CSV table of C-alpha atoms in Angstrom, one decimal:
chain,number,residue,atom,x,y,z
A,1,ASP,CA,49.0,98.6,89.1
A,2,GLY,CA,52.0,99.6,87.1
A,3,GLY,CA,55.3,98.2,88.0
A,4,ILE,CA,58.5,96.5,87.0
A,5,THR,CA,59.0,92.8,87.1
A,6,GLN,CA,62.1,90.8,87.1
A,7,SER,CA,62.4,87.0,86.7
A,8,PRO,CA,63.5,84.6,87.8
A,9,LYS,CA,64.3,85.6,91.4
A,10,TYR,CA,66.9,82.9,91.7
A,11,LEU,CA,68.9,81.3,88.8
A,12,PHE,CA,71.7,78.9,88.7
A,13,ARG,CA,74.2,78.7,85.8
A,14,LYS,CA,76.6,76.0,84.8
A,15,GLU,CA,80.0,76.9,83.6
A,16,GLY,CA,80.0,77.8,79.9
A,17,GLN,CA,76.2,78.5,79.7
A,18,ASN,CA,74.4,81.6,78.7
A,19,VAL,CA,71.5,82.7,80.8
A,20,THR,CA,68.9,85.4,80.3
A,21,LEU,CA,67.3,87.5,83.0
A,22,SER,CA,63.9,89.0,82.2
A,23,CYS,CA,62.8,92.6,82.9
A,24,GLU,CA,59.3,93.9,82.0
A,25,GLN,CA,57.7,97.2,82.9
A,26,ASN,CA,54.2,98.5,82.2
A,27,LEU,CA,54.9,102.0,83.2
A,28,ASN,CA,55.4,103.4,79.7
A,29,HIS,CA,58.9,104.3,80.7
A,30,ASP,CA,61.4,105.2,78.0
A,31,ALA,CA,64.6,104.4,79.8
A,32,MET,CA,65.6,101.0,81.2
A,33,TYR,CA,68.7,99.9,83.1
A,34,TRP,CA,70.6,96.8,84.3
A,35,TYR,CA,72.8,97.0,87.4
A,36,ARG,CA,75.0,94.4,89.1
A,37,GLN,CA,75.5,94.3,92.8
A,38,ASP,CA,78.1,92.2,94.6
A,39,PRO,CA,77.7,91.5,98.3
A,40,GLY,CA,78.3,94.5,100.4
A,41,GLN,CA,78.9,96.7,97.4
A,42,GLY,CA,77.1,99.4,95.5
A,43,LEU,CA,75.4,99.2,92.1
A,44,ARG,CA,77.4,99.1,88.9
A,45,LEU,CA,75.8,99.9,85.6
A,46,ILE,CA,75.9,97.1,83.0
A,47,TYR,CA,73.7,98.6,80.2
A,48,TYR,CA,71.0,101.1,79.7
A,49,SER,CA,68.6,102.0,77.0
A,50,GLN,CA,66.9,105.3,76.4
A,51,ILE,CA,64.6,104.2,73.6
A,52,VAL,CA,63.5,101.1,71.7
A,53,ASN,CA,66.2,99.5,69.5
A,54,ASP,CA,69.0,101.5,71.1
A,55,PHE,CA,71.2,100.9,74.2
A,56,GLN,CA,74.5,102.0,75.6
A,57,LYS,CA,77.2,100.1,77.5
A,58,GLY,CA,77.7,101.0,81.1
A,59,ASP,CA,80.8,100.6,83.3
A,60,ILE,CA,80.9,96.8,83.2
A,61,ALA,CA,79.3,95.6,80.0
A,62,GLU,CA,81.9,93.0,79.1
A,63,GLY,CA,80.4,89.5,79.1
A,64,TYR,CA,76.8,90.8,79.0
A,65,SER,CA,74.4,91.5,76.2
A,66,VAL,CA,71.0,93.2,76.0
A,67,SER,CA,68.2,93.9,73.5
A,68,ARG,CA,65.4,96.4,73.5
A,69,GLU,CA,62.9,95.2,70.8
A,70,LYS,CA,59.9,96.4,72.8
A,71,LYS,CA,59.5,99.4,75.1
A,72,GLU,CA,58.3,97.2,77.8
A,73,SER,CA,61.1,94.7,77.8
A,74,PHE,CA,64.9,94.8,78.4
A,75,PRO,CA,66.3,91.3,78.8
A,76,LEU,CA,69.9,90.8,80.0
A,77,THR,CA,71.9,87.8,78.8
A,78,VAL,CA,74.9,86.8,80.9
A,79,THR,CA,77.2,85.1,78.5
A,80,SER,CA,79.9,82.5,79.1
A,81,ALA,CA,82.4,85.2,78.6
A,82,GLN,CA,81.4,86.7,81.9
A,83,LYS,CA,84.0,85.0,84.2
A,84,ASN,CA,82.5,85.9,87.5
A,85,PRO,CA,78.8,86.2,87.1
A,86,THR,CA,77.6,85.3,90.6
A,87,ALA,CA,75.8,88.5,91.8
A,88,PHE,CA,72.6,90.2,92.5
A,89,TYR,CA,71.1,91.8,89.3
A,90,LEU,CA,68.8,94.8,89.4
A,91,CYS,CA,66.6,96.1,86.6
A,92,ALA,CA,65.2,99.7,86.7
A,93,SER,CA,63.1,101.9,84.5
A,94,SER,CA,62.5,105.6,84.4
A,95,GLY,CA,60.3,108.1,82.6
A,96,VAL,CA,62.2,110.9,81.0
A,97,ARG,CA,59.5,112.7,79.1
A,98,GLY,CA,55.9,113.5,79.5
A,99,LEU,CA,53.7,112.8,82.5
A,100,SER,CA,55.9,110.2,84.0
A,101,GLY,CA,58.6,112.8,84.6
A,102,ASN,CA,61.8,111.4,85.9
A,103,THR,CA,60.5,108.8,88.3
A,104,ILE,CA,62.7,105.7,88.8
A,105,TYR,CA,61.4,102.2,89.5
A,106,PHE,CA,63.5,99.2,90.5
A,107,GLY,CA,62.7,95.6,90.2
A,108,GLU,CA,63.0,93.2,93.1
A,109,GLY,CA,66.3,91.8,91.8
A,110,SER,CA,67.6,88.4,90.5
A,111,TRP,CA,70.2,86.3,92.2
A,112,LEU,CA,72.5,84.5,89.7
A,113,THR,CA,74.8,81.8,91.0
A,114,VAL,CA,77.3,79.8,89.0
A,115,VAL,CA,77.5,76.1,90.0
B,1,ASP,CA,81.7,112.9,84.2
B,2,ALA,CA,79.0,113.3,86.8
B,3,LYS,CA,79.7,111.7,90.2
B,4,THR,CA,78.2,111.5,93.7
B,5,THR,CA,80.1,111.0,96.9
B,6,GLN,CA,78.6,109.7,100.2
B,7,PRO,CA,80.1,108.6,103.5
B,8,ASN,CA,80.4,104.8,103.8
B,9,SER,CA,78.5,104.5,107.0
B,10,MET,CA,76.7,106.5,109.7
B,11,GLU,CA,75.1,105.7,113.1
B,12,SER,CA,72.1,107.2,114.7
B,13,ASN,CA,70.0,106.7,117.9
B,14,GLU,CA,66.4,105.8,117.6
B,15,GLU,CA,64.0,108.7,117.7
B,16,GLU,CA,66.8,111.2,116.8
B,17,PRO,CA,67.1,113.1,113.5
B,18,VAL,CA,69.6,111.8,110.9
B,19,HIS,CA,71.3,113.9,108.2
B,20,LEU,CA,72.8,111.9,105.3
B,21,PRO,CA,75.1,114.0,103.1
B,22,CYS,CA,75.8,113.7,99.4
B,23,ASN,CA,78.3,115.7,97.3
B,24,HIS,CA,77.6,116.1,93.6
B,25,SER,CA,79.9,118.9,92.6
B,26,THR,CA,79.7,118.1,88.9
B,27,ILE,CA,75.9,118.3,88.7
B,28,SER,CA,74.4,120.3,85.8
B,29,GLY,CA,71.3,122.4,85.8
B,30,THR,CA,68.9,119.8,84.6
B,31,ASP,CA,70.1,116.9,86.7
B,32,TYR,CA,67.6,115.7,89.4
B,33,ILE,CA,68.7,114.4,92.8
B,34,HIS,CA,67.1,111.2,93.9
B,35,TRP,CA,67.4,109.3,97.2
B,36,TYR,CA,66.7,105.6,97.5
B,37,ARG,CA,67.3,103.1,100.2
B,38,GLN,CA,68.0,99.4,100.0
B,39,LEU,CA,67.6,96.4,102.3
B,40,PRO,CA,69.8,93.3,101.7
B,41,SER,CA,68.7,91.3,98.7
B,42,GLN,CA,65.9,93.7,97.8
B,43,GLY,CA,65.4,96.3,95.2
B,44,PRO,CA,65.9,99.9,96.2
B,45,GLU,CA,62.9,101.8,97.6
B,46,TYR,CA,62.1,105.4,96.7
B,47,VAL,CA,62.6,108.0,99.4
B,48,ILE,CA,62.6,111.4,97.8
B,49,HIS,CA,63.8,113.5,94.9
B,50,GLY,CA,64.2,117.1,93.9
B,51,LEU,CA,65.8,119.6,91.5
B,52,THR,CA,66.4,122.9,93.2
B,53,SER,CA,64.0,123.6,96.1
B,54,ASN,CA,63.9,121.7,99.3
B,55,VAL,CA,61.4,118.9,99.3
B,56,ASN,CA,59.4,117.2,102.0
B,57,ASN,CA,57.3,114.0,102.0
B,58,ARG,CA,56.0,111.6,104.6
B,59,MET,CA,59.3,109.7,104.7
B,60,ALA,CA,61.9,112.4,104.7
B,61,SER,CA,63.1,115.9,103.7
B,62,LEU,CA,65.6,116.8,101.1
B,63,ALA,CA,67.7,119.9,101.6
B,64,ILE,CA,69.5,121.0,98.4
B,65,ALA,CA,72.4,123.5,98.7
B,66,GLU,CA,71.9,126.8,96.8
B,67,ASP,CA,74.7,126.0,94.4
B,68,ARG,CA,73.3,122.4,94.0
B,69,LYS,CA,76.7,120.8,94.6
B,70,SER,CA,75.5,119.0,97.6
B,71,SER,CA,72.3,117.7,99.2
B,72,THR,CA,71.3,116.3,102.5
B,73,LEU,CA,68.6,113.7,103.2
B,74,ILE,CA,67.0,114.3,106.5
B,75,LEU,CA,65.1,111.6,108.5
B,76,HIS,CA,63.4,113.5,111.2
B,77,ARG,CA,63.0,110.7,113.7
B,78,ALA,CA,65.0,107.6,113.0
B,79,THR,CA,63.4,104.2,113.7
B,80,LEU,CA,64.9,100.8,113.6
B,81,ARG,CA,63.1,100.2,110.3
B,82,ASP,CA,65.2,103.0,108.8
B,83,ALA,CA,68.4,101.0,109.0
B,84,ALA,CA,69.4,100.5,105.4
B,85,VAL,CA,71.9,101.5,102.7
B,86,TYR,CA,70.9,105.0,101.4
B,87,TYR,CA,71.9,105.9,97.8
B,88,CYS,CA,72.1,109.4,96.4
B,89,ILE,CA,71.5,109.2,92.6
B,90,LEU,CA,71.8,111.8,89.9
B,91,PHE,CA,69.2,111.6,87.1
B,92,LEU,CA,70.9,113.1,84.0
B,93,TYR,CA,67.9,114.5,82.2
B,94,ASN,CA,69.9,115.6,79.2
B,95,GLN,CA,71.5,112.2,78.8
B,96,GLY,CA,68.2,110.3,78.4
B,97,GLY,CA,67.8,109.6,82.1
B,98,LYS,CA,71.3,108.1,82.7
B,99,LEU,CA,71.6,107.3,86.5
B,100,ILE,CA,74.7,108.1,88.5
B,101,PHE,CA,74.8,106.2,91.8
B,102,GLY,CA,76.8,107.2,94.9
B,103,GLN,CA,78.5,104.3,96.7
B,104,GLY,CA,75.8,104.4,99.4
B,105,THR,CA,75.7,105.2,103.1
B,106,GLU,CA,75.0,102.3,105.4
B,107,LEU,CA,72.8,103.7,108.2
B,108,SER,CA,72.6,101.8,111.5
B,109,VAL,CA,70.1,102.8,114.1
B,110,LYS,CA,70.7,102.0,117.8
B,111,PRO,CA,67.7,101.5,120.1
């Protein structure tokens, strides 16, 4: 079955470390997204990518980096420059063209905690 | 910039209909309206989506205003399992699928 997979589900980061969250989809979707969610809050866009080798900053991109070397993969790196990284991170993908229309799929999320 | 506005919270009684509103006055002609719901610490779950016409599926109905500047998600008979945060999302087709989230409405259902 097609779907979107995030890993790991739980991740701990020490101060000053970079960590990378994985997001993989086998839906042949063009667009992929990363969102941050703080407890009791809505989703805020970090980065999104419409096509391979291209991505745009969202509302809160500072302290984060992404790459889109393959259509299936959109990893998010939380750098040491992100001063308050403890949050729930959600990856999503959507089809924009063709048979996949404009469906949106979300991963199950990753909890990042700074220790 | 595109934007969606939702009430922060709503209450319903079990077995009664629920109408969750969303304002999107800046919507353009090619923007789709999606509704998702989320339980704590889980990814959002698809509910329904539409462009211009009202839509029905097994979970809910979506009523879209004629001018498309607002929409309403209708749960016909609320159950305790429907308690969640409901997000209205604009899918910006002409911007490569950029998603605009509302702040979400927390729905509580009383037995």
